[in-house]
Amino acid sequence: MFVYRHRVRYFETDKMGVAHHSSFVYWFENARIEFLRNLGLNYSDIEKSGFNLAVAEVNGRFLKPVFFDELIEVEVKVKKFGKAFAFFEYRVLKEDGEVAVKGYTKHITVNSELKKSPLPEWVMEELKNFME
Amino acid sequence: MFVYRHRVRYFETDKMGVAHHSSFVYWFENARIEFLRNLGLNYSDIEKSGFNLAVAEVNGRFLKPVFFDELIEVEVKVKKFGKAFAFFEYRVLKEDGEVAVKGYTKHITVNSELKKSPLPEWVMEELKNFME
Amino acid sequence: MFVYRHRVRYFETDKMGVAHHSSFVYWFENARIEFLRNLGLNYSDIEKSGFNLAVAEVNGRFLKPVFFDELIEVEVKVKKFGKAFAFFEYRVLKEDGEVAVKGYTKHITVNSELKKSPLPEWVMEELKNFME
Amino acid sequence: MFVYRHRVRYFETDKMGVAHHSSFVYWFENARIEFLRNLGLNYSDIEKSGFNLAVAEVNGRFLKPVFFDELIEVEVKVKKFGKAFAFFEYRVLKEDGEVAVKGYTKHITVNSELKKSPLPEWVMEELKNFME
């Protein structure tokens, strides 16, 4: 598991006075990319080698509102992965430790023409090492 | 079922050259609000009467990429609703008619302090009339 | 002058209860692209022919707040243009006709490697025709 | 002068492959709020005491494109301020130190009904102390 920290920004709020529910998509994306960096996988490098982790599904369940200026934590882990897909799980924790959002993203690997394409071997090795 | 039409905007694209996957959250929200307006339920009025349809869950499955400047259609319908919840389903159709995104949102009704609170009777009546 | 109409969206609001000040950048962009389409210049086609109207400067002055669900009008016109630049002016009108935002954008034409590059002749012709 | 550091996010990019020009508005906002925090002025507290630094004008000039994953620096300083206005200046530096964006924001202080209203004395004192 990896933890990505984020300060809730003013522009993320809406007229209900809370972070708009779309924000979790960005938090999950940032957490996922920082998690991969932490594994030694720079997402820029993955793209330059001709691959994208295209999002096939995204899900978020909202348990508590999140307010402006809170320091939140986004926990992210790989649930499953294969040569051509990856499945990440997330929890967003409020500053007081309560769970605000639970969710997941599913990805398929595509090439630069957006066609399904298995992950390169070096990325698979990194992910396998991390999963034990 | 109601259809909300949208032109995919430049700012919605990302470096993969497609609409970023976060965009569906906005498309669903806009479609939902226009659908309610079409039923005679102005979301502004619902809020002024002290209620919000807070989002409890959002889900999107991405089947096809959507490109800049496409005229897409977002189909939206009420799947279930009760005194304190609502469940909407959506399909996003590309300009060529192919399904790009399928998804749903679940909502609970909250008052202006964000506490769970049943929907006002007049909103229930409108929704019942619509559902037959 | 061209008028682009827009419904202010829920996600555009912030915790002050008004459209966040970043929104004008999107409104200007959408208005500009629809204005060009109205001249017969499809921005997609301009890009496919290897050019971008890169934004060199953007300015907005905020005179009145804009609220959720307002039907606003964005007036846009070309102030000046040349082989390698364009200068657009904008006014955003509230539903009641009051001016909410005044602003401008300046653009330089770049090629697909983001290097300065004069506009193709066919785009110049269209713009000249429009300016008389 | 205060420096706010930011990692350019995937969702900030557009189909030109660079950070969309709207991004600077968010970078300026975040930098401004962190700058005030650094002065001992929590923006949440300012709002709770009934005041907002409403944005009256925003300007950005784009000198260099900014790419995904760059670690940028946003320099922010107070240029002028008074009982009812503030004027901030910004520079965004790319990872290689080149200036990518120059800009400013002008603010007026409003109360929670969005009416012009002078800043509370305690905020003025903090700002004066900082400006020498």
Short mmCIF file of C-alpha atoms in Angstrom, two decimals:
data_model
loop_
_atom_site.label_atom_id
_atom_site.label_comp_id
_atom_site.label_asym_id
_atom_site.label_seq_id
_atom_site.Cartn_x
_atom_site.Cartn_y
_atom_site.Cartn_z
CA MET A 1 0.00 0.00 0.00
CA PHE A 2 1.12 3.52 -0.81
CA VAL A 3 -0.17 6.77 0.69
CA TYR A 4 -0.54 9.93 -1.39
CA ARG A 5 -1.14 13.13 0.60
CA HIS A 6 -3.22 16.00 -0.78
CA ARG A 7 -4.43 19.37 0.49
CA VAL A 8 -8.06 19.93 -0.59
CA ARG A 9 -8.05 22.98 -2.86
CA TYR A 10 -10.49 25.87 -3.03
CA PHE A 11 -11.33 25.21 -6.68
CA GLU A 12 -12.26 21.62 -5.77
CA THR A 13 -15.19 22.80 -3.64
CA ASP A 14 -18.72 23.38 -4.89
CA LYS A 15 -21.70 25.37 -3.63
CA MET A 16 -22.55 22.65 -1.08
CA GLY A 17 -19.32 23.77 0.62
CA VAL A 18 -17.55 20.43 0.16
CA ALA A 19 -15.10 18.93 -2.34
CA HIS A 20 -17.12 18.17 -5.50
CA HIS A 21 -17.61 14.44 -6.02
CA SER A 22 -15.60 14.57 -9.27
CA SER A 23 -12.46 15.32 -7.23
CA PHE A 24 -11.91 11.69 -6.29
CA VAL A 25 -11.11 10.84 -9.92
CA TYR A 26 -8.17 13.25 -9.81
CA TRP A 27 -7.08 12.10 -6.34
CA PHE A 28 -7.10 8.46 -7.50
CA GLU A 29 -5.13 9.36 -10.65
CA ASN A 30 -2.50 11.31 -8.74
CA ALA A 31 -2.22 8.58 -6.09
CA ARG A 32 -1.84 5.89 -8.77
CA ILE A 33 0.90 7.78 -10.60
CA GLU A 34 2.83 8.52 -7.39
CA PHE A 35 2.43 4.89 -6.33
CA LEU A 36 3.93 3.74 -9.65
CA ARG A 37 6.77 6.25 -9.28
CA ASN A 38 7.41 4.84 -5.83
CA LEU A 39 7.75 1.36 -7.43
CA GLY A 40 10.30 2.81 -9.83
CA LEU A 41 7.79 3.07 -12.69
CA ASN A 42 7.67 6.58 -14.09
CA TYR A 43 4.36 6.97 -15.93
CA SER A 44 6.03 9.32 -18.42
CA ASP A 45 8.51 6.56 -19.28
CA ILE A 46 5.71 4.02 -19.69
CA GLU A 47 4.02 6.40 -22.14
CA LYS A 48 7.26 7.12 -23.98
CA SER A 49 7.75 3.37 -24.46
CA GLY A 50 4.37 3.37 -26.24
CA PHE A 51 1.91 2.23 -23.58
CA ASN A 52 -0.95 3.73 -21.62
CA LEU A 53 -2.86 2.39 -18.65
CA ALA A 54 -6.22 3.41 -20.11
CA VAL A 55 -8.99 3.60 -17.52
CA ALA A 56 -11.65 0.95 -18.21
CA GLU A 57 -13.72 1.56 -15.08
CA VAL A 58 -13.77 3.95 -12.15
CA ASN A 59 -15.88 3.66 -9.01
CA GLY A 60 -16.20 5.83 -5.93
CA ARG A 61 -18.41 5.49 -2.86
CA PHE A 62 -18.73 8.63 -0.74
CA LEU A 63 -19.02 8.05 2.99
CA LYS A 64 -18.12 11.45 4.47
CA PRO A 65 -17.83 14.93 2.97
CA VAL A 66 -14.35 16.40 2.58
CA PHE A 67 -13.83 20.10 3.25
CA PHE A 68 -11.61 22.86 1.90
CA ASP A 69 -8.06 22.83 3.22
CA GLU A 70 -8.23 19.33 4.76
CA LEU A 71 -5.03 17.31 4.47
CA ILE A 72 -6.32 14.03 3.13
CA GLU A 73 -4.57 10.72 2.57
CA VAL A 74 -5.26 8.54 -0.44
CA GLU A 75 -4.28 4.93 0.15
CA VAL A 76 -3.72 2.97 -3.06
CA LYS A 77 -2.85 -0.65 -3.72
CA VAL A 78 -2.73 -3.05 -6.66
CA LYS A 79 -5.51 -5.59 -6.22
CA LYS A 80 -4.77 -7.67 -9.35
CA PHE A 81 -2.77 -7.26 -12.48
CA GLY A 82 -1.92 -9.19 -15.61
CA LYS A 83 -0.18 -8.70 -18.93
CA ALA A 84 -2.94 -6.41 -20.18
CA PHE A 85 -4.89 -5.16 -17.19
CA ALA A 86 -4.46 -3.68 -13.73
CA PHE A 87 -6.93 -3.25 -10.89
CA PHE A 88 -6.25 -0.66 -8.17
CA GLU A 89 -8.12 -0.07 -4.91
CA TYR A 90 -8.26 3.21 -2.99
CA ARG A 91 -9.41 4.71 0.29
CA VAL A 92 -9.47 8.44 0.98
CA LEU A 93 -9.01 9.35 4.64
CA LYS A 94 -10.09 12.68 6.07
CA GLU A 95 -7.75 14.70 8.24
CA ASP A 96 -9.38 13.13 11.33
CA GLY A 97 -8.75 9.61 9.97
CA GLU A 98 -12.33 8.80 8.97
CA VAL A 99 -12.84 7.12 5.59
CA ALA A 100 -14.34 9.61 3.15
CA VAL A 101 -14.23 7.67 -0.13
CA LYS A 102 -13.68 4.04 -1.13
CA GLY A 103 -13.21 3.09 -4.72
CA TYR A 104 -11.33 1.33 -7.45
CA THR A 105 -10.08 1.76 -10.99
CA LYS A 106 -9.66 -0.93 -13.64
CA HIS A 107 -7.24 -0.42 -16.48
CA ILE A 108 -6.33 -2.04 -19.73
CA THR A 109 -3.02 -1.46 -21.41
CA VAL A 110 -3.24 0.15 -24.81
CA ASN A 111 -0.64 1.27 -27.32
CA SER A 112 -0.33 4.82 -28.62
CA GLU A 113 -3.11 4.12 -31.18
CA LEU A 114 -5.37 3.23 -28.21
CA LYS A 115 -5.50 -0.47 -29.21
CA LYS A 116 -5.34 -3.15 -26.51
CA SER A 117 -1.75 -4.23 -26.10
CA PRO A 118 -0.03 -6.27 -23.35
CA LEU A 119 2.24 -4.47 -20.89
CA PRO A 120 5.97 -4.49 -21.68
CA GLU A 121 7.97 -7.14 -19.81
CA TRP A 122 9.94 -4.60 -17.71
CA VAL A 123 6.76 -3.13 -16.26
CA MET A 124 5.43 -6.63 -15.47
CA GLU A 125 8.68 -7.45 -13.64
CA GLU A 126 8.44 -4.33 -11.48
CA LEU A 127 4.83 -5.05 -10.58
CA LYS A 128 5.57 -8.72 -9.82
CA ASN A 129 8.46 -7.78 -7.56
CA PHE A 130 6.24 -5.44 -5.66
CA MET A 131 3.39 -7.92 -5.26
CA GLU A 132 5.95 -10.52 -3.94
CA MET B 1 -35.34 8.29 -20.54
CA PHE B 2 -33.92 11.73 -21.24
CA VAL B 3 -31.11 12.68 -23.63
CA TYR B 4 -28.61 15.43 -22.83
CA ARG B 5 -26.45 16.59 -25.74
CA HIS B 6 -22.91 17.82 -25.25
CA ARG B 7 -20.06 18.98 -27.49
CA VAL B 8 -16.74 17.56 -26.22
CA ARG B 9 -14.59 20.52 -25.25
CA TYR B 10 -10.89 21.13 -25.83
CA PHE B 11 -10.16 21.48 -22.11
CA GLU B 12 -11.74 18.06 -21.53
CA THR B 13 -9.01 16.33 -23.54
CA ASP B 14 -5.76 15.03 -22.11
CA LYS B 15 -2.38 14.16 -23.61
CA MET B 16 -3.72 10.79 -24.86
CA GLY B 17 -5.78 12.94 -27.27
CA VAL B 18 -9.14 11.83 -25.85
CA ALA B 19 -11.63 13.20 -23.32
CA HIS B 20 -10.11 12.58 -19.86
CA HIS B 21 -11.95 9.85 -17.96
CA SER B 22 -13.00 12.36 -15.28
CA SER B 23 -15.26 14.05 -17.83
CA PHE B 24 -18.04 11.50 -17.46
CA VAL B 25 -18.71 12.71 -13.91
CA TYR B 26 -19.56 16.18 -15.27
CA TRP B 27 -21.55 14.75 -18.19
CA PHE B 28 -23.62 12.62 -15.79
CA GLU B 29 -24.19 15.60 -13.48
CA ASN B 30 -25.30 17.89 -16.30
CA ALA B 31 -27.55 15.18 -17.78
CA ARG B 32 -29.13 14.49 -14.37
CA ILE B 33 -29.86 18.16 -13.73
CA GLU B 34 -31.34 18.69 -17.21
CA PHE B 35 -33.39 15.51 -16.81
CA LEU B 36 -34.83 16.81 -13.53
CA ARG B 37 -35.54 20.19 -15.16
CA ASN B 38 -37.37 18.33 -17.91
CA LEU B 39 -39.54 16.68 -15.19
CA GLY B 40 -40.34 20.14 -13.85
CA LEU B 41 -37.84 19.84 -10.98
CA ASN B 42 -35.42 22.74 -10.96
CA TYR B 43 -32.36 21.64 -8.97
CA SER B 44 -31.88 25.23 -7.76
CA ASP B 45 -35.39 25.14 -6.28
CA ILE B 46 -34.71 21.77 -4.61
CA GLU B 47 -31.62 23.29 -3.00
CA LYS B 48 -33.46 26.45 -1.97
CA SER B 49 -36.07 24.30 -0.24
CA GLY B 50 -33.20 22.88 1.84
CA PHE B 51 -32.33 19.60 0.12
CA ASN B 52 -29.45 18.19 -1.85
CA LEU B 53 -29.17 15.00 -3.85
CA ALA B 54 -25.73 14.19 -2.43
CA VAL B 55 -23.78 11.69 -4.52
CA ALA B 56 -23.25 8.45 -2.60
CA GLU B 57 -21.68 6.47 -5.42
CA VAL B 58 -20.54 7.06 -8.97
CA ASN B 59 -19.51 4.43 -11.48
CA GLY B 60 -18.33 4.63 -15.08
CA ARG B 61 -17.20 1.93 -17.51
CA PHE B 62 -15.32 3.17 -20.55
CA LEU B 63 -15.93 1.23 -23.74
CA LYS B 64 -14.75 3.61 -26.45
CA PRO B 65 -12.65 6.78 -26.41
CA VAL B 66 -14.42 10.08 -27.04
CA PHE B 67 -12.64 12.74 -29.06
CA PHE B 68 -12.50 16.53 -29.12
CA ASP B 69 -15.47 18.20 -30.80
CA GLU B 70 -17.68 15.08 -30.91
CA LEU B 71 -21.37 15.73 -30.33
CA ILE B 72 -22.21 13.13 -27.72
CA GLU B 73 -25.52 12.08 -26.23
CA VAL B 74 -25.93 11.22 -22.57
CA GLU B 75 -28.97 9.06 -21.92
CA VAL B 76 -30.19 9.19 -18.33
CA LYS B 77 -33.01 7.44 -16.50
CA VAL B 78 -34.17 6.88 -12.94
CA LYS B 79 -33.61 3.25 -12.04
CA LYS B 80 -35.06 3.38 -8.49
CA PHE B 81 -35.96 6.02 -6.01
CA GLY B 82 -37.39 6.33 -2.55
CA LYS B 83 -37.99 8.96 0.12
CA ALA B 84 -34.28 9.32 0.79
CA PHE B 85 -32.41 7.93 -2.17
CA ALA B 86 -32.28 7.96 -5.96
CA PHE B 87 -30.46 5.73 -8.41
CA PHE B 88 -29.77 6.96 -11.95
CA GLU B 89 -28.37 5.06 -14.93
CA TYR B 90 -26.52 6.58 -17.88
CA ARG B 91 -25.12 5.73 -21.30
CA VAL B 92 -22.88 8.05 -23.29
CA LEU B 93 -23.15 7.64 -27.05
CA LYS B 94 -20.47 8.79 -29.45
CA GLU B 95 -21.33 10.85 -32.50
CA ASP B 96 -21.43 7.62 -34.55
CA GLY B 97 -23.89 6.02 -32.11
CA GLU B 98 -21.46 3.65 -30.40
CA VAL B 99 -21.66 3.38 -26.63
CA ALA B 100 -18.64 5.13 -25.08
CA VAL B 101 -19.48 5.02 -21.36
CA LYS B 102 -22.00 3.16 -19.19
CA GLY B 103 -22.50 4.10 -15.59
CA TYR B 104 -24.67 5.00 -12.67
CA THR B 105 -24.93 7.36 -9.73
CA LYS B 106 -26.56 6.69 -6.36
CA HIS B 107 -27.76 9.58 -4.25
CA ILE B 108 -29.02 10.17 -0.77
CA THR B 109 -31.03 13.20 0.12
CA VAL B 110 -29.42 15.45 2.70
CA ASN B 111 -30.44 18.73 4.26
CA SER B 112 -28.34 21.89 4.14
CA GLU B 113 -26.27 20.62 7.12
CA LEU B 114 -25.45 17.53 5.00
CA LYS B 115 -27.46 15.22 7.29
CA LYS B 116 -29.59 12.45 5.76
CA SER B 117 -33.10 13.73 5.31
CA PRO B 118 -36.05 12.37 3.29
CA LEU B 119 -37.06 14.13 0.08
CA PRO B 120 -39.86 16.69 0.32
CA GLU B 121 -43.30 15.37 -0.69
CA TRP B 122 -43.55 17.59 -3.80
CA VAL B 123 -40.35 16.14 -5.27
CA MET B 124 -41.57 12.60 -4.54
CA GLU B 125 -44.84 13.34 -6.34
CA GLU B 126 -43.04 14.59 -9.43
CA LEU B 127 -40.78 11.56 -9.54
CA LYS B 128 -43.70 9.14 -9.00
CA ASN B 129 -45.68 10.76 -11.78
CA PHE B 130 -42.77 10.35 -14.09
CA MET B 131 -42.12 6.69 -13.17
CA GLU B 132 -45.89 5.98 -13.70
CA MET C 1 -19.39 39.45 -33.00
CA PHE C 2 -20.57 35.97 -32.13
CA VAL C 3 -22.57 34.87 -29.08
CA TYR C 4 -21.96 31.55 -27.34
CA ARG C 5 -24.63 30.48 -24.83
CA HIS C 6 -23.81 28.44 -21.74
CA ARG C 7 -25.72 27.09 -18.75
CA VAL C 8 -23.62 27.53 -15.58
CA ARG C 9 -22.95 24.05 -14.23
CA TYR C 10 -22.99 22.77 -10.67
CA PHE C 11 -19.37 21.61 -10.83
CA GLU C 12 -18.33 25.14 -11.87
CA THR C 13 -19.42 26.57 -8.50
CA ASP C 14 -17.20 26.86 -5.45
CA LYS C 15 -17.87 27.23 -1.73
CA MET C 16 -18.59 30.98 -2.15
CA GLY C 17 -21.71 29.78 -4.00
CA VAL C 18 -20.69 31.31 -7.33
CA ALA C 19 -18.99 30.11 -10.51
CA HIS C 20 -15.29 29.75 -9.68
CA HIS C 21 -13.19 32.44 -11.37
CA SER C 22 -11.33 29.79 -13.41
CA SER C 23 -14.54 29.08 -15.33
CA PHE C 24 -14.12 32.08 -17.63
CA VAL C 25 -11.09 30.44 -19.25
CA TYR C 26 -13.29 27.53 -20.37
CA TRP C 27 -16.12 29.84 -21.42
CA PHE C 28 -13.73 31.91 -23.53
CA GLU C 29 -12.25 28.77 -25.11
CA ASN C 30 -15.64 27.31 -25.98
CA ALA C 31 -16.88 30.66 -27.33
CA ARG C 32 -13.73 31.06 -29.46
CA ILE C 33 -14.04 27.57 -30.96
CA GLU C 34 -17.75 28.01 -31.73
CA PHE C 35 -17.03 31.44 -33.21
CA LEU C 36 -14.42 29.91 -35.53
CA ARG C 37 -16.84 27.11 -36.47
CA ASN C 38 -19.41 29.79 -37.30
CA LEU C 39 -16.81 31.35 -39.67
CA GLY C 40 -16.40 27.98 -41.33
CA LEU C 41 -13.14 27.23 -39.50
CA ASN C 42 -13.33 23.92 -37.70
CA TYR C 43 -10.66 23.94 -34.99
CA SER C 44 -10.18 20.18 -35.44
CA ASP C 45 -9.35 20.78 -39.10
CA ILE C 46 -6.90 23.58 -38.22
CA GLU C 47 -5.15 21.15 -35.86
CA LYS C 48 -5.16 18.33 -38.41
CA SER C 49 -3.49 20.67 -40.91
CA GLY C 50 -0.67 21.04 -38.35
CA PHE C 51 -1.46 24.30 -36.56
CA ASN C 52 -2.56 25.38 -33.10
CA LEU C 53 -3.75 28.73 -31.84
CA ALA C 54 -1.60 28.51 -28.71
CA VAL C 55 -2.73 30.87 -25.95
CA ALA C 56 -0.09 33.51 -25.28
CA GLU C 57 -2.11 35.57 -22.79
CA VAL C 58 -5.44 35.38 -21.06
CA ASN C 59 -7.12 38.14 -19.05
CA GLY C 60 -10.41 38.32 -17.19
CA ARG C 61 -11.96 41.10 -15.12
CA PHE C 62 -14.81 40.03 -12.87
CA LEU C 63 -17.58 42.59 -12.43
CA LYS C 64 -20.50 40.53 -11.14
CA PRO C 65 -20.76 37.03 -9.69
CA VAL C 66 -22.38 34.36 -11.83
CA PHE C 67 -24.59 31.76 -10.16
CA PHE C 68 -25.45 28.11 -10.69
CA ASP C 69 -27.93 27.45 -13.49
CA GLU C 70 -27.75 30.94 -15.03
CA LEU C 71 -27.97 31.02 -18.81
CA ILE C 72 -25.06 33.23 -19.72
CA GLU C 73 -23.97 34.69 -23.03
CA VAL C 74 -20.34 34.95 -24.06
CA GLU C 75 -19.79 37.57 -26.74
CA VAL C 76 -16.59 37.07 -28.69
CA LYS C 77 -14.94 39.04 -31.47
CA VAL C 78 -11.60 39.20 -33.27
CA LYS C 79 -9.86 42.42 -32.27
CA LYS C 80 -6.74 41.99 -34.43
CA PHE C 81 -5.07 39.21 -36.30
CA GLY C 82 -2.06 38.62 -38.48
CA LYS C 83 -0.18 35.77 -40.11
CA ALA C 84 1.04 34.47 -36.76
CA PHE C 85 -1.17 35.94 -34.07
CA ALA C 86 -4.79 36.54 -33.13
CA PHE C 87 -6.36 38.71 -30.46
CA PHE C 88 -9.91 38.00 -29.26
CA GLU C 89 -12.12 40.05 -26.95
CA TYR C 90 -14.95 38.71 -24.80
CA ARG C 91 -17.80 39.82 -22.59
CA VAL C 92 -19.82 37.46 -20.41
CA LEU C 93 -23.40 38.59 -19.80
CA LYS C 94 -25.49 37.33 -16.91
CA GLU C 95 -29.02 36.08 -17.46
CA ASP C 96 -30.30 39.56 -16.53
CA GLY C 97 -28.03 41.19 -19.14
CA GLU C 98 -25.45 42.65 -16.75
CA VAL C 99 -21.80 42.27 -17.71
CA ALA C 100 -20.17 39.68 -15.44
CA VAL C 101 -16.72 39.31 -17.03
CA LYS C 102 -14.67 41.25 -19.59
CA GLY C 103 -11.51 39.82 -21.00
CA TYR C 104 -9.28 38.90 -23.86
CA THR C 105 -7.00 36.18 -25.16
CA LYS C 106 -3.91 36.57 -27.32
CA HIS C 107 -2.72 33.70 -29.44
CA ILE C 108 0.27 32.79 -31.50
CA THR C 109 0.13 30.15 -34.17
CA VAL C 110 2.41 27.20 -33.58
CA ASN C 111 3.02 24.00 -35.48
CA SER C 112 2.59 20.54 -34.00
CA GLU C 113 6.10 20.78 -32.43
CA LEU C 114 4.86 23.92 -30.62
CA LYS C 115 7.20 26.19 -32.64
CA LYS C 116 5.94 29.57 -33.85
CA SER C 117 4.62 29.19 -37.37
CA PRO C 118 2.46 31.50 -39.52
CA LEU C 119 -1.19 30.60 -40.11
CA PRO C 120 -1.99 28.72 -43.32
CA GLU C 121 -3.27 30.89 -46.14
CA TRP C 122 -6.79 29.38 -46.13
CA VAL C 123 -7.31 30.33 -42.49
CA MET C 124 -6.07 33.87 -43.19
CA GLU C 125 -8.54 34.19 -46.06
CA GLU C 126 -11.46 33.14 -43.89
CA LEU C 127 -10.50 35.58 -41.16
CA LYS C 128 -9.97 38.43 -43.66
CA ASN C 129 -13.35 37.80 -45.24
CA PHE C 130 -14.97 37.97 -41.86
CA MET C 131 -13.20 41.17 -40.80
CA GLU C 132 -14.25 42.77 -44.18
CA MET D 1 8.26 36.14 -1.99
CA PHE D 2 6.95 32.66 -1.37
CA VAL D 3 7.45 29.56 -3.51
CA TYR D 4 4.71 26.96 -3.98
CA ARG D 5 5.82 23.67 -5.55
CA HIS D 6 3.53 21.62 -7.76
CA ARG D 7 3.79 18.42 -9.79
CA VAL D 8 2.00 18.85 -13.14
CA ARG D 9 -0.83 16.32 -13.19
CA TYR D 10 -2.05 14.10 -16.00
CA PHE D 11 -5.54 15.57 -15.92
CA GLU D 12 -4.05 19.06 -16.37
CA THR D 13 -2.78 18.17 -19.86
CA ASP D 14 -4.73 18.60 -23.07
CA LYS D 15 -4.47 17.11 -26.56
CA MET D 16 -1.58 19.46 -27.44
CA GLY D 17 0.38 17.38 -24.89
CA VAL D 18 0.97 20.30 -22.51
CA ALA D 19 -0.69 21.65 -19.36
CA HIS D 20 -3.91 23.35 -20.49
CA HIS D 21 -3.69 27.14 -20.19
CA SER D 22 -6.48 27.16 -17.58
CA SER D 23 -4.14 25.40 -15.13
CA PHE D 24 -2.36 28.60 -14.17
CA VAL D 25 -5.52 29.89 -12.46
CA TYR D 26 -5.42 26.91 -10.07
CA TRP D 27 -1.67 27.18 -9.58
CA PHE D 28 -2.00 30.87 -8.70
CA GLU D 29 -4.86 30.15 -6.30
CA ASN D 30 -2.99 27.36 -4.52
CA ALA D 31 0.19 29.46 -4.33
CA ARG D 32 -1.73 32.43 -2.92
CA ILE D 33 -3.43 30.35 -0.23
CA GLU D 34 -0.17 28.65 0.80
CA PHE D 35 1.55 32.05 0.83
CA LEU D 36 -1.12 33.42 3.19
CA ARG D 37 -0.81 30.32 5.39
CA ASN D 38 2.93 30.94 5.52
CA LEU D 39 2.18 34.48 6.80
CA GLY D 40 0.02 32.98 9.52
CA LEU D 41 -3.22 33.77 7.67
CA ASN D 42 -5.33 30.66 7.23
CA TYR D 43 -7.76 31.33 4.37
CA SER D 44 -10.37 29.13 6.08
CA ASP D 45 -10.17 31.41 9.14
CA ILE D 46 -10.50 34.53 6.99
CA GLU D 47 -13.67 33.04 5.46
CA LYS D 48 -15.04 31.97 8.84
CA SER D 49 -14.60 35.55 10.08
CA GLY D 50 -16.89 36.59 7.20
CA PHE D 51 -14.52 37.76 4.47
CA ASN D 52 -13.47 36.59 1.05
CA LEU D 53 -10.66 37.75 -1.19
CA ALA D 54 -12.86 37.77 -4.28
CA VAL D 55 -10.90 37.73 -7.53
CA ALA D 56 -11.43 40.97 -9.47
CA GLU D 57 -8.93 40.26 -12.23
CA VAL D 58 -6.65 37.47 -13.33
CA ASN D 59 -3.94 37.65 -15.96
CA GLY D 60 -1.49 35.09 -17.31
CA ARG D 61 1.13 35.34 -20.04
CA PHE D 62 2.43 32.03 -21.35
CA LEU D 63 6.09 31.99 -22.32
CA LYS D 64 6.94 28.28 -22.39
CA PRO D 65 4.81 25.14 -22.41
CA VAL D 66 4.73 23.04 -19.24
CA PHE D 67 4.65 19.26 -19.56
CA PHE D 68 3.15 16.37 -17.62
CA ASP D 69 5.06 15.41 -14.47
CA GLU D 70 7.25 18.52 -14.34
CA LEU D 71 7.97 19.82 -10.86
CA ILE D 72 7.16 23.48 -11.22
CA GLU D 73 7.65 26.39 -8.84
CA VAL D 74 5.10 29.15 -8.46
CA GLU D 75 6.62 32.32 -7.02
CA VAL D 76 4.07 34.63 -5.45
CA LYS D 77 4.35 38.04 -3.82
CA VAL D 78 2.07 40.85 -2.65
CA LYS D 79 2.54 43.81 -4.96
CA LYS D 80 0.12 46.21 -3.23
CA PHE D 81 -2.64 45.94 -0.70
CA GLY D 82 -5.08 48.15 1.12
CA LYS D 83 -8.09 47.88 3.40
CA ALA D 84 -10.26 46.51 0.62
CA PHE D 85 -7.97 45.19 -2.10
CA ALA D 86 -4.90 43.07 -2.70
CA PHE D 87 -2.70 42.67 -5.74
CA PHE D 88 -0.51 39.58 -6.13
CA GLU D 89 2.17 38.83 -8.72
CA TYR D 90 3.28 35.37 -9.85
CA ARG D 91 5.90 33.60 -11.92
CA VAL D 92 5.75 29.92 -12.80
CA LEU D 93 9.14 28.30 -13.31
CA LYS D 94 9.62 25.09 -15.23
CA GLU D 95 11.69 22.25 -13.82
CA ASP D 96 14.70 23.57 -15.77
CA GLY D 97 14.27 27.05 -14.26
CA GLU D 98 12.84 28.78 -17.33
CA VAL D 99 9.89 31.10 -16.78
CA ALA D 100 6.73 29.45 -18.16
CA VAL D 101 4.02 31.87 -16.99
CA LYS D 102 3.94 35.42 -15.62
CA GLY D 103 0.77 36.86 -14.21
CA TYR D 104 -1.15 38.63 -11.52
CA THR D 105 -4.42 38.56 -9.63
CA LYS D 106 -6.31 41.53 -8.18
CA HIS D 107 -8.72 41.00 -5.34
CA ILE D 108 -11.34 42.94 -3.51
CA THR D 109 -12.51 41.97 -0.07
CA VAL D 110 -16.16 41.07 0.16
CA ASN D 111 -18.35 39.87 3.00
CA SER D 112 -20.33 36.64 2.95
CA GLU D 113 -23.12 38.37 0.95
CA LEU D 114 -20.47 39.19 -1.70
CA LYS D 115 -20.66 42.94 -0.96
CA LYS D 116 -17.46 45.00 -0.93
CA SER D 117 -16.20 45.20 2.63
CA PRO D 118 -12.82 46.30 4.07
CA LEU D 119 -10.45 43.63 5.42
CA PRO D 120 -10.55 42.99 9.16
CA GLU D 121 -7.83 44.77 11.15
CA TRP D 122 -6.01 41.55 12.14
CA VAL D 123 -5.50 40.58 8.50
CA MET D 124 -4.23 44.08 7.69
CA GLU D 125 -1.72 43.85 10.55
CA GLU D 126 -0.36 40.53 9.31
CA LEU D 127 0.02 41.84 5.78
CA LYS D 128 1.68 45.08 6.97
CA ASN D 129 4.14 43.15 9.11
CA PHE D 130 5.06 41.04 6.15
CA MET D 131 5.49 43.99 3.77
CA GLU D 132 7.79 45.66 6.41
#
